[in-house]
PDB file of C-alpha atoms and ligand atoms in Angstrom:
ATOM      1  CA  UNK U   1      -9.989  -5.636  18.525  1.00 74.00           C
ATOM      2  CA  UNK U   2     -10.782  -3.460  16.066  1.00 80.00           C
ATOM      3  CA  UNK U   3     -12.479  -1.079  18.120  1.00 75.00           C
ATOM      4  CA  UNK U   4      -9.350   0.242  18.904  1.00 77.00           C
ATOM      5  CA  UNK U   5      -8.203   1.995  15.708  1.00 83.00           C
ATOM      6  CA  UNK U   6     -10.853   4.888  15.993  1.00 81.00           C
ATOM      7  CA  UNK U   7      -7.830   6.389  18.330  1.00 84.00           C
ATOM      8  CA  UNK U   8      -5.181   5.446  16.116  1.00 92.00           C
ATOM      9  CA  UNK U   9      -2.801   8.436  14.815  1.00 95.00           C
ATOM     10  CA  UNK U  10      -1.087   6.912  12.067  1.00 97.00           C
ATOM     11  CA  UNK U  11      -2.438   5.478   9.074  1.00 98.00           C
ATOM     12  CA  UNK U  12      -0.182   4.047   6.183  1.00 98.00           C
ATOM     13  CA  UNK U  13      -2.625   3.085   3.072  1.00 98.00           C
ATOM     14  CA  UNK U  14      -1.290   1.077   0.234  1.00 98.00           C
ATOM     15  CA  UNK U  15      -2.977   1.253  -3.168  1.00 97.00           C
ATOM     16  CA  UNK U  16      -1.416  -1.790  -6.122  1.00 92.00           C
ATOM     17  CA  UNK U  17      -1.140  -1.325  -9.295  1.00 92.00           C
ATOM     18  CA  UNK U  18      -4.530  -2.964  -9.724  1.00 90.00           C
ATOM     19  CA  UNK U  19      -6.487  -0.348  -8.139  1.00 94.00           C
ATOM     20  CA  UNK U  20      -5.043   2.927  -9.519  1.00 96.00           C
ATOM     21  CA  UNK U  21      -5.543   1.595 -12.910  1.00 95.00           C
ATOM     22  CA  UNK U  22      -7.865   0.217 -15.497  1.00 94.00           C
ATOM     23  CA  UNK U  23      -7.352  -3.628 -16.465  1.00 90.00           C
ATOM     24  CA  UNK U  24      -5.861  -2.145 -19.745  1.00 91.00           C
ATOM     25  CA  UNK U  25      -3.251  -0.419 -17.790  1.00 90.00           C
ATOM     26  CA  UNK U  26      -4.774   3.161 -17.860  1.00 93.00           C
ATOM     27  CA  UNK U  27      -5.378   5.211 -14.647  1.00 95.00           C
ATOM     28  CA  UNK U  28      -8.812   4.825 -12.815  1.00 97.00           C
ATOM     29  CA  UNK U  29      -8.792   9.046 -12.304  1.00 97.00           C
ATOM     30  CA  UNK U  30     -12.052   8.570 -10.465  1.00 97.00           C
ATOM     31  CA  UNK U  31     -10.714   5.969  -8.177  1.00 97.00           C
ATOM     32  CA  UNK U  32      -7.397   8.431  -7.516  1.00 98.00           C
ATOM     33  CA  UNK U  33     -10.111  11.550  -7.001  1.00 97.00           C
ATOM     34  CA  UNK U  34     -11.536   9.862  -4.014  1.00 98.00           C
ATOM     35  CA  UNK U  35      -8.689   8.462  -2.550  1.00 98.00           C
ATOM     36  CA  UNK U  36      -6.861  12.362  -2.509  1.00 98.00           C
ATOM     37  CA  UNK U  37     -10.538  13.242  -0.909  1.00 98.00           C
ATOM     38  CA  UNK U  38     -10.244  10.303   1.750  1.00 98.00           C
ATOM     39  CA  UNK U  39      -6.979  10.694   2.596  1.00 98.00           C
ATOM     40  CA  UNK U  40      -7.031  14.611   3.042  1.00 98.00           C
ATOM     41  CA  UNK U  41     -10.201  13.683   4.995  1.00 98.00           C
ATOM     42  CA  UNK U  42      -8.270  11.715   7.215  1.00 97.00           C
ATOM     43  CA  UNK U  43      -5.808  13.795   7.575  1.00 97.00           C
ATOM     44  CA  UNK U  44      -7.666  16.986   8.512  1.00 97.00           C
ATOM     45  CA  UNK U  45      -9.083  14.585  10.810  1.00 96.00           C
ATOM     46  CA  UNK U  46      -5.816  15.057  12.868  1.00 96.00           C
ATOM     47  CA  UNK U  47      -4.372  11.881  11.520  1.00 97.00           C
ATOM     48  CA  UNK U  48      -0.688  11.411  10.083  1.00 98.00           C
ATOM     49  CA  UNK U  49      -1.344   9.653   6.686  1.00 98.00           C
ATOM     50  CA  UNK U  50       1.089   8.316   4.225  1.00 98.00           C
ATOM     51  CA  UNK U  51       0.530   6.722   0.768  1.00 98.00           C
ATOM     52  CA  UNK U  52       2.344   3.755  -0.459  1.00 98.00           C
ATOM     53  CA  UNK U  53       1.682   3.346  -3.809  1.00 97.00           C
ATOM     54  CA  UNK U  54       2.246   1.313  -7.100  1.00 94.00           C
ATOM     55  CA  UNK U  55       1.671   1.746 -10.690  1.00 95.00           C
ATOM     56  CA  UNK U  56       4.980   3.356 -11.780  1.00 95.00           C
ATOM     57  CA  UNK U  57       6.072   0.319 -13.717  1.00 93.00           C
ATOM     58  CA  UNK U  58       2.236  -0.784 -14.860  1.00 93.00           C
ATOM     59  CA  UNK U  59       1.395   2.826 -16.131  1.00 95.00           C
ATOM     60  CA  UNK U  60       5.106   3.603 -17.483  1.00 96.00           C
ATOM     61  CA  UNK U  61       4.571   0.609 -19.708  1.00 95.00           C
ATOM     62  CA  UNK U  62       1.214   1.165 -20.707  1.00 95.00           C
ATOM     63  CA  UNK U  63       2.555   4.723 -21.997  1.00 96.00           C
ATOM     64  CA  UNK U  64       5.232   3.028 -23.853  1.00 96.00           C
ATOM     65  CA  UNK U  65       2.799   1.014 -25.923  1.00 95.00           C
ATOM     66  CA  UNK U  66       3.972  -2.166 -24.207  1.00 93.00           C
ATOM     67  CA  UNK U  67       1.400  -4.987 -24.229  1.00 86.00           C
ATOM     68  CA  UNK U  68       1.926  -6.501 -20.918  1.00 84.00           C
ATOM     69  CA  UNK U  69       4.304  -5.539 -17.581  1.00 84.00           C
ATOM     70  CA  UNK U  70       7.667  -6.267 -19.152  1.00 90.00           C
ATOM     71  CA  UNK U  71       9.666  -8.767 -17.541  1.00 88.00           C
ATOM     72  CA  UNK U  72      13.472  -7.507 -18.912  1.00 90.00           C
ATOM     73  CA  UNK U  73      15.012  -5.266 -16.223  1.00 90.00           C
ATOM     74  CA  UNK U  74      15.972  -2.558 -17.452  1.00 92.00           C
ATOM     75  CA  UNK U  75      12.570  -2.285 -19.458  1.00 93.00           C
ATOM     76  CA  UNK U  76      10.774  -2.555 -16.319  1.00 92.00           C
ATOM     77  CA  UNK U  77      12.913   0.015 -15.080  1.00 93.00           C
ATOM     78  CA  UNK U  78      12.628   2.549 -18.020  1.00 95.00           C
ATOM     79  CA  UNK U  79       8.947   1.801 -17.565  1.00 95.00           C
ATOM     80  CA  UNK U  80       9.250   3.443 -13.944  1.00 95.00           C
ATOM     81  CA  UNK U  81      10.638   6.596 -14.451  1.00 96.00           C
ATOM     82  CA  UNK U  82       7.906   7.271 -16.782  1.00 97.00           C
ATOM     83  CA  UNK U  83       5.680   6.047 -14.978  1.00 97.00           C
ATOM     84  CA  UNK U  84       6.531   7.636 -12.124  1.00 97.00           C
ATOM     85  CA  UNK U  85       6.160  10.649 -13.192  1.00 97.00           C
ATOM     86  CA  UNK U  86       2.790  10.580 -14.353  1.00 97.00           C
ATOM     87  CA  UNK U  87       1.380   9.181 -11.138  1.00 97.00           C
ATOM     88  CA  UNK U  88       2.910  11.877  -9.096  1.00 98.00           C
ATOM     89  CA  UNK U  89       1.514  14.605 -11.337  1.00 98.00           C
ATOM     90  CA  UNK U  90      -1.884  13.401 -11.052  1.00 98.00           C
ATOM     91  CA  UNK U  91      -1.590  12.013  -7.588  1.00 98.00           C
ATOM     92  CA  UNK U  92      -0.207  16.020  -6.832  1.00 98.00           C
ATOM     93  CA  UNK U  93      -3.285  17.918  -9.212  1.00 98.00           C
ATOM     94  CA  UNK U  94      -6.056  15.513  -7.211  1.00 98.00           C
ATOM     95  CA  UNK U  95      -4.761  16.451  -3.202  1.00 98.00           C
ATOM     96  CA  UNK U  96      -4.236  19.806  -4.701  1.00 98.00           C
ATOM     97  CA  UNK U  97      -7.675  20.278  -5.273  1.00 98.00           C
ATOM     98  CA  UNK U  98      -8.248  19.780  -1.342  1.00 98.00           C
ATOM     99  CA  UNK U  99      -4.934  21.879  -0.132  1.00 98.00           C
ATOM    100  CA  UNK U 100      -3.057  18.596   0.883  1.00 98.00           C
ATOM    101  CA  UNK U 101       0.753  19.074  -0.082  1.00 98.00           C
ATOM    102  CA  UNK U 102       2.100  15.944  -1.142  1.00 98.00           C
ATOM    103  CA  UNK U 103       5.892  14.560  -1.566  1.00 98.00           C
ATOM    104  CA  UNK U 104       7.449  11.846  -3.055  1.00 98.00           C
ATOM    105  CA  UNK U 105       9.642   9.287  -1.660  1.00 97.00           C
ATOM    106  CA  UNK U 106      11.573   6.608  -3.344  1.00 95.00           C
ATOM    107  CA  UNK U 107      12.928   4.231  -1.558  1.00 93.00           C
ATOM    108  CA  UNK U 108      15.402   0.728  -2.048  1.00 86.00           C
ATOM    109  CA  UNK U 109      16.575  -1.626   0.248  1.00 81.00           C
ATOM    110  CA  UNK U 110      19.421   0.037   1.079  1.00 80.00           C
ATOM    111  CA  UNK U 111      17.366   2.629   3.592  1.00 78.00           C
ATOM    112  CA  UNK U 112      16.134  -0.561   5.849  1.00 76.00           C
ATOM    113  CA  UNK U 113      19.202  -2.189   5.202  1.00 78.00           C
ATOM    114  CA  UNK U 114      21.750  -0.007   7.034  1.00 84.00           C
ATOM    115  CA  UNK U 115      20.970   1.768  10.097  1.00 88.00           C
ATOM    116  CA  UNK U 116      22.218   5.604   9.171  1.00 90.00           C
ATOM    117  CA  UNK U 117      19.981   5.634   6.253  1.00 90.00           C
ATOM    118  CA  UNK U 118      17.014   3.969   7.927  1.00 90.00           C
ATOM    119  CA  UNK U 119      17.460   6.805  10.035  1.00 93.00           C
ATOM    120  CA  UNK U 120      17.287   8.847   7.331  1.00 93.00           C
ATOM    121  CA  UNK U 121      14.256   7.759   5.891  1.00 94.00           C
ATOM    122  CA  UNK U 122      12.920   8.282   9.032  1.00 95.00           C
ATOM    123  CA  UNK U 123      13.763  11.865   9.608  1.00 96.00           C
ATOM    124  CA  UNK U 124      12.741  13.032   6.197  1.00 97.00           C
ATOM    125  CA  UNK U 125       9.446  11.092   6.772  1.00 97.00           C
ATOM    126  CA  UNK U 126       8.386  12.909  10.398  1.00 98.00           C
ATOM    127  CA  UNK U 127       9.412  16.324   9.574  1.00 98.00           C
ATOM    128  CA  UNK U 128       7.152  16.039   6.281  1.00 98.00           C
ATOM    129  CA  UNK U 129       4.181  14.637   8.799  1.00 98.00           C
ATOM    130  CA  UNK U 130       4.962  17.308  10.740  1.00 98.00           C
ATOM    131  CA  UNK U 131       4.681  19.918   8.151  1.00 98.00           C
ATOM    132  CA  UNK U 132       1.075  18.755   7.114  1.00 98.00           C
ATOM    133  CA  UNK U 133       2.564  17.009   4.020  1.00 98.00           C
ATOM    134  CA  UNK U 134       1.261  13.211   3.332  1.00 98.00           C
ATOM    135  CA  UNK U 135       4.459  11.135   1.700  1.00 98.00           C
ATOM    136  CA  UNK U 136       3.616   9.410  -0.960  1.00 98.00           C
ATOM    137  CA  UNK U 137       6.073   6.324  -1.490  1.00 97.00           C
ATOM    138  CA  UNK U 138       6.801   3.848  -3.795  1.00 96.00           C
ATOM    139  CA  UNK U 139       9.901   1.718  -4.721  1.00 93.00           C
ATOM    140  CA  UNK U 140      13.048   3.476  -6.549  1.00 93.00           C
ATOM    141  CA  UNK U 141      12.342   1.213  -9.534  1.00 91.00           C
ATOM    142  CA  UNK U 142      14.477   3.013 -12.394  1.00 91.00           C
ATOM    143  CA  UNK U 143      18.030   2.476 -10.406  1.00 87.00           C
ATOM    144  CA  UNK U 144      17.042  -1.032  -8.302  1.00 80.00           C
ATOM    145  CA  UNK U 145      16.599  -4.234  -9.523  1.00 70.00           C
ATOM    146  CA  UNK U 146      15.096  -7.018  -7.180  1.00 64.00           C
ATOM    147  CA  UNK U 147      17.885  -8.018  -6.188  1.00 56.00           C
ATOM    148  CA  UNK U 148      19.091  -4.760  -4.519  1.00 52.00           C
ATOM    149  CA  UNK U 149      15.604  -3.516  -3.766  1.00 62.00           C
ATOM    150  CA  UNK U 150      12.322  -4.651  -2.541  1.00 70.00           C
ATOM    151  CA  UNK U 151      10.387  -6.240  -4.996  1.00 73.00           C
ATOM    152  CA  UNK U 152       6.892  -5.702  -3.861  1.00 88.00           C
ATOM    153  CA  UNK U 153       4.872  -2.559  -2.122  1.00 92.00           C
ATOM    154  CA  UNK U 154       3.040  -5.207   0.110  1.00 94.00           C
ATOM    155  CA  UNK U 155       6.510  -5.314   2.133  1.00 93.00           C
ATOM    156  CA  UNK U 156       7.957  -2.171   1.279  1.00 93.00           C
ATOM    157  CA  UNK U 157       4.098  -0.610   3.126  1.00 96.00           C
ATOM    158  CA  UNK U 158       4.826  -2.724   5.602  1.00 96.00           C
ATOM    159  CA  UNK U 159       8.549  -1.421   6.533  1.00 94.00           C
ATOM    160  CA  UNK U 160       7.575   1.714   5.546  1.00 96.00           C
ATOM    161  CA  UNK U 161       4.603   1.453   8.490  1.00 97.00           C
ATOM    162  CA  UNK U 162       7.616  -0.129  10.786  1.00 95.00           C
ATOM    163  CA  UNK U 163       9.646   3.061  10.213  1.00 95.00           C
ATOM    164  CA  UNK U 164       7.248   5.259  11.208  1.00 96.00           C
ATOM    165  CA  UNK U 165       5.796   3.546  13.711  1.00 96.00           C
ATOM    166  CA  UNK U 166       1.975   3.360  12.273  1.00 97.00           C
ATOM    167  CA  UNK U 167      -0.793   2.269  14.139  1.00 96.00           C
ATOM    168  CA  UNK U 168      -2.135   0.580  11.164  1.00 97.00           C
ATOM    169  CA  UNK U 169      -1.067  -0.271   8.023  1.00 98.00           C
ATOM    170  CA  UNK U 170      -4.101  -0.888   5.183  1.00 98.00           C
ATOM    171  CA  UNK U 171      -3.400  -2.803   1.984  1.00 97.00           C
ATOM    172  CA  UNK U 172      -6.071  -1.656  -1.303  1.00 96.00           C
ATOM    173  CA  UNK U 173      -6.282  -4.633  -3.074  1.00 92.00           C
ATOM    174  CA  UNK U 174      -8.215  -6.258  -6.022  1.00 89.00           C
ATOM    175  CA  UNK U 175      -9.641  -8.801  -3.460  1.00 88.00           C
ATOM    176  CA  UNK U 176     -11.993  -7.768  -0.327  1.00 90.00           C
ATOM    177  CA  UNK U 177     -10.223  -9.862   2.365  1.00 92.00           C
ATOM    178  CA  UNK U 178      -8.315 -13.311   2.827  1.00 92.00           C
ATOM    179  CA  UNK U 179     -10.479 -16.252   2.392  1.00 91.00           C
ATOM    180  CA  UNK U 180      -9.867 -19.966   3.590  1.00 88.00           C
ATOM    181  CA  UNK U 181      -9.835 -21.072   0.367  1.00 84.00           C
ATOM    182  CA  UNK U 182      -9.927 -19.387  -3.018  1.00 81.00           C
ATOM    183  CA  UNK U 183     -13.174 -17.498  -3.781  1.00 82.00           C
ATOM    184  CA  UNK U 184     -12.686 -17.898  -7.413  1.00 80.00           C
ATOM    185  CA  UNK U 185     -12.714 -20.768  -7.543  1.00 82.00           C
ATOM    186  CA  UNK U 186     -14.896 -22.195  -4.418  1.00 85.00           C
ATOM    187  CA  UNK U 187     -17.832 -20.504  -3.801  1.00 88.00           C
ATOM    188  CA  UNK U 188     -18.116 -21.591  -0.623  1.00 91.00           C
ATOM    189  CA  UNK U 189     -14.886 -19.873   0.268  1.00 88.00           C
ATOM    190  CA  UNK U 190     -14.674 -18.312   3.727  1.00 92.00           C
ATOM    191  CA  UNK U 191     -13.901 -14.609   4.476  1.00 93.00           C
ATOM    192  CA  UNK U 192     -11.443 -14.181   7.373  1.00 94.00           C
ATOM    193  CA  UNK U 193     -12.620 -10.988   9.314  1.00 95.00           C
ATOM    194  CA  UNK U 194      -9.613 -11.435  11.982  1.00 95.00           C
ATOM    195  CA  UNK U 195      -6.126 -12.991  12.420  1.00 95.00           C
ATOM    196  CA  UNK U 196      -4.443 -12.705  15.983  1.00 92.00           C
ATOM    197  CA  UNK U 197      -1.214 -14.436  14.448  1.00 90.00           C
ATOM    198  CA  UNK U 198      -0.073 -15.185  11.107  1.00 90.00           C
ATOM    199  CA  UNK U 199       0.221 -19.250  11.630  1.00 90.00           C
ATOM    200  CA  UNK U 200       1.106 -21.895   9.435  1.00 88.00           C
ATOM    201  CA  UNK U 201      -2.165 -22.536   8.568  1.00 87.00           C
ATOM    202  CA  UNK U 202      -3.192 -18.809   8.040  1.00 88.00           C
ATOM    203  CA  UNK U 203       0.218 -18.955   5.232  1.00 86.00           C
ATOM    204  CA  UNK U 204      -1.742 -21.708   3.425  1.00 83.00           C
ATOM    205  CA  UNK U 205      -4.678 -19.762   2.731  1.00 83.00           C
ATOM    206  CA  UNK U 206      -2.630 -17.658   0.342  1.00 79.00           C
ATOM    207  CA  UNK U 207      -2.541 -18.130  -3.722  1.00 65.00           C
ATOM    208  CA  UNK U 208       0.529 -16.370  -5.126  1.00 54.00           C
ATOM    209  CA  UNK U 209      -0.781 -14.946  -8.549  1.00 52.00           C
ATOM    210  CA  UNK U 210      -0.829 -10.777  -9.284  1.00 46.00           C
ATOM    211  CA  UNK U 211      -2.582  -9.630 -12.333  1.00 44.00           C
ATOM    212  CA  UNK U 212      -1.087  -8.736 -16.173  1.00 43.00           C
ATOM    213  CA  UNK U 213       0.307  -5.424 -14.620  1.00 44.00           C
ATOM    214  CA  UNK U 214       0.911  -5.457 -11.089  1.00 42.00           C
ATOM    215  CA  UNK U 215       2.530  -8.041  -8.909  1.00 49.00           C
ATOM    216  CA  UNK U 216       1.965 -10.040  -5.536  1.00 56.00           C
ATOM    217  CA  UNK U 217      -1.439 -11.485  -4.378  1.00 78.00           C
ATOM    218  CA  UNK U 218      -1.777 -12.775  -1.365  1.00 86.00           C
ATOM    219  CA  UNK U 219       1.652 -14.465  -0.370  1.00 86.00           C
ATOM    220  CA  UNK U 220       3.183 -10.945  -0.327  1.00 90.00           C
ATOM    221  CA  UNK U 221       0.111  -9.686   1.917  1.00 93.00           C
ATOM    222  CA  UNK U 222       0.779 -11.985   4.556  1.00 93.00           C
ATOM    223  CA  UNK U 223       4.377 -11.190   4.259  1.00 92.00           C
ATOM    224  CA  UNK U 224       3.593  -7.784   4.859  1.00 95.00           C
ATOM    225  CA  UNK U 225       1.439  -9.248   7.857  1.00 96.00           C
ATOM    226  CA  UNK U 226       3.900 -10.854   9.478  1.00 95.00           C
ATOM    227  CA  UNK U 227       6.448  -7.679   9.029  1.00 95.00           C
ATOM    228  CA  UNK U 228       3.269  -5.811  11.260  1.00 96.00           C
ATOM    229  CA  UNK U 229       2.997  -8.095  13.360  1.00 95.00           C
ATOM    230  CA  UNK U 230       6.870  -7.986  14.618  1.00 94.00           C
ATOM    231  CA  UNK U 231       7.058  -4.650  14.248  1.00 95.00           C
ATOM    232  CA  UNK U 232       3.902  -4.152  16.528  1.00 95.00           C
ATOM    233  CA  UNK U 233       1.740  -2.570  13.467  1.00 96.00           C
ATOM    234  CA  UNK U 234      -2.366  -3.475  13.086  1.00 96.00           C
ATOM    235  CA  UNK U 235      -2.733  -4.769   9.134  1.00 97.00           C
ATOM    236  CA  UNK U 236      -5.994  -4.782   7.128  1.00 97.00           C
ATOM    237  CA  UNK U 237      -6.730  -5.961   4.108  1.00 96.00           C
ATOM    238  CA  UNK U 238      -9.427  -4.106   1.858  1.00 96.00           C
ATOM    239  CA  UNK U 239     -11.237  -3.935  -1.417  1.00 95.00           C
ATOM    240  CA  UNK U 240      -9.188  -1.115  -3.232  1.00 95.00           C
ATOM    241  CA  UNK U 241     -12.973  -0.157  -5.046  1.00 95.00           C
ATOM    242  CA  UNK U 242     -14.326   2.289  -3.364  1.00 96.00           C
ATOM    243  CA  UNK U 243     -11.493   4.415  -0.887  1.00 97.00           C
ATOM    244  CA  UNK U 244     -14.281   5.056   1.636  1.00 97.00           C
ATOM    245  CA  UNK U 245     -13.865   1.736   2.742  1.00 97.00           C
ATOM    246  CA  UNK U 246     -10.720   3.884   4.778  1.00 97.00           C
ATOM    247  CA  UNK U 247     -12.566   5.088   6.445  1.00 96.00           C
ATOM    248  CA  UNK U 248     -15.512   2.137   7.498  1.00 96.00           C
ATOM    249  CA  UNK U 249     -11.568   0.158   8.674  1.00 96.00           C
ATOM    250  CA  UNK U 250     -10.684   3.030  10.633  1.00 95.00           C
ATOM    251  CA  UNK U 251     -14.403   2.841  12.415  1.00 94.00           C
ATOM    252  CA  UNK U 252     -13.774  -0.601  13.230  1.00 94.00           C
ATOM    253  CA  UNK U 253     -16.067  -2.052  10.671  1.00 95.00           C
ATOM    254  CA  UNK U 254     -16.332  -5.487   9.977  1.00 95.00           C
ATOM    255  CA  UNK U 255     -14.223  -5.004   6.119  1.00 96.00           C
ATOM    256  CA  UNK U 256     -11.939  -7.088   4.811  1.00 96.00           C
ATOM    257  CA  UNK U 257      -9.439  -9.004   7.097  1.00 95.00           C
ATOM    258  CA  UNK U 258      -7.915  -7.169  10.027  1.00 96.00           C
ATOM    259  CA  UNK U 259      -4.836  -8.469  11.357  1.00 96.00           C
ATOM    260  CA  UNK U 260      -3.971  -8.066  15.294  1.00 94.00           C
ATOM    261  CA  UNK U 261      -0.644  -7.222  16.862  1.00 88.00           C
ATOM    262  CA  UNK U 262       0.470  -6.127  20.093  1.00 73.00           C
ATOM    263  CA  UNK U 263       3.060  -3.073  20.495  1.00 67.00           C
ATOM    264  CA  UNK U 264       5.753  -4.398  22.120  1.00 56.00           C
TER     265      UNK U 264
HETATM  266  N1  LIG C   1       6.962  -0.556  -7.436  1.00 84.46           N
HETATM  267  C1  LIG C   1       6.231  -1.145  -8.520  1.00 84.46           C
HETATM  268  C2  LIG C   1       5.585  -0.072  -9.373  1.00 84.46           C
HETATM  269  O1  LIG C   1       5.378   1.019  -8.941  1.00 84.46           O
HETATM  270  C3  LIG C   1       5.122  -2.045  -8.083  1.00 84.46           C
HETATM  271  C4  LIG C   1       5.460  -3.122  -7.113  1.00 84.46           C
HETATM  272  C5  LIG C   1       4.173  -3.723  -6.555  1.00 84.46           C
HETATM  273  O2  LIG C   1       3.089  -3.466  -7.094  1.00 84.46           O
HETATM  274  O3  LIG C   1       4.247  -4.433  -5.555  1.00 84.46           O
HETATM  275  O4  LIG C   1       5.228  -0.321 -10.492  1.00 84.46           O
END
């Protein structure tokens, strides 16, 4: 199955909060460095590429002085437009330093939510592809709140990869793959190298904490799955460590968990 995706010609990566940044909150330049140098890799390659990414609220916060991710709205979403703003910057100065043009583009659910600005979102997304520019997404945190906009970048990668029609969409996580049971606390969890269909008892397997600043785990991951998996869009999940692991996934490596689908 995952032989396949050596041919693929569209690649969405998401990076969380988690592997952008520190565990106090501050940005992991190193880990940003090499994932500008993978992606521009890739997309020399010949590959469309778009980044998903989180961290807006996380480093926003940290910036503030705030001890933790706040919870209040409109902290959170203060906490975003600074935050924002630095990750672009240094997201732009690291693919600078390989020639990639980057963009940003915030999006709520209002763009998959009605069909003229889905469209939209779709136009402004292809003619930057087809300019040589890799988007770089996240959610429009400082004017939604969940309940107008899409709480999580597991999902929001996921319709993002729907919109575009991706081959594959790859989710850089704290965690190296889903397991049958939780690693941290069994060691004799299981890794799962391959799901053909998110089941009931593939649902089970997930836990449903984040860490102190980012959100999700692995309930939102197999949310994102199953949002592939309609939309006809291969999923992996990877270890956000060390970016090269891009491009072992897009070998067909045996990494993390790879999730089937079927174009429709
Ligand atoms: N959009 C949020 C941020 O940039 C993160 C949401 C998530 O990590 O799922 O801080």
């Amino acid at each position: 199955m995952r032989e396949l995706l050596k041919d693929c010609n569209r690649v969405v990566v998401k990076v969380g909060t988690s592997t952008i940044t520190y565990p106090n909150g501050l940005l992991n330049l190193k880990r940003i460095e090499e994932l500008a140098w993978v992606l521009t890799d890739l997309k020399n390659s010949g590959k469309d590429v778009v980044l998903v990414t989180s961290g807006a609220i996380g480093v926003g916060s940290v910036r503030m002085g705030m001890k933790e991710r706040p919870t209040v709205m409109r902290q959170k979403q203060a906490a975003a437009a600074v935050g924002q703003a630095m990750i672009m910057q240094i997201y732009h100065n690291f693919f600078d330093r390989y020639n990639q043009t980057v963009a940003q583009v915030l999006l709520t659910k209002e763009e998959v939510g009605s069909e003229e600005r889905y469209q939209n979102t779709k136009n402004t997304m292809e003619t930057l592809m087809e300019l040589g520019v890799i988007p770089i997404v996240n959610a429009n945190d400082s004017i939604s709140t969940e309940e107008i906009g899409i709480s999580d970048n597991d999902r929001l990668s996921a319709i993002v990869a729907e919109i575009i029609c991706a081959d594959i969409l790859i989710l850089m996580t704290d965690i190296d793959a889903l397991y049958d049971s939780d690693p941290k606390s069994n060691p004799n969890a299981k890794r799962i190298s391959c799901v053909d269909w998110v089941t009931d008892e593939v649902r089970k397997m997930a836990g449903d904490k984040g860490s102190a600043f980012s959100v999700g785990g692995m309930l939102t991951k197999l949310q994102a799955a199953e949002i592939c998996q309609d939309a006809g869009v291969k999923m992996a999940i990877v270890l956000g460590e060390d970016p090269t692991v891009i491009h072992r996934v897009i070998a067909g490596e045996d990494v993390g968990t790879f999730f089937n689908s079927r174009r429709k």
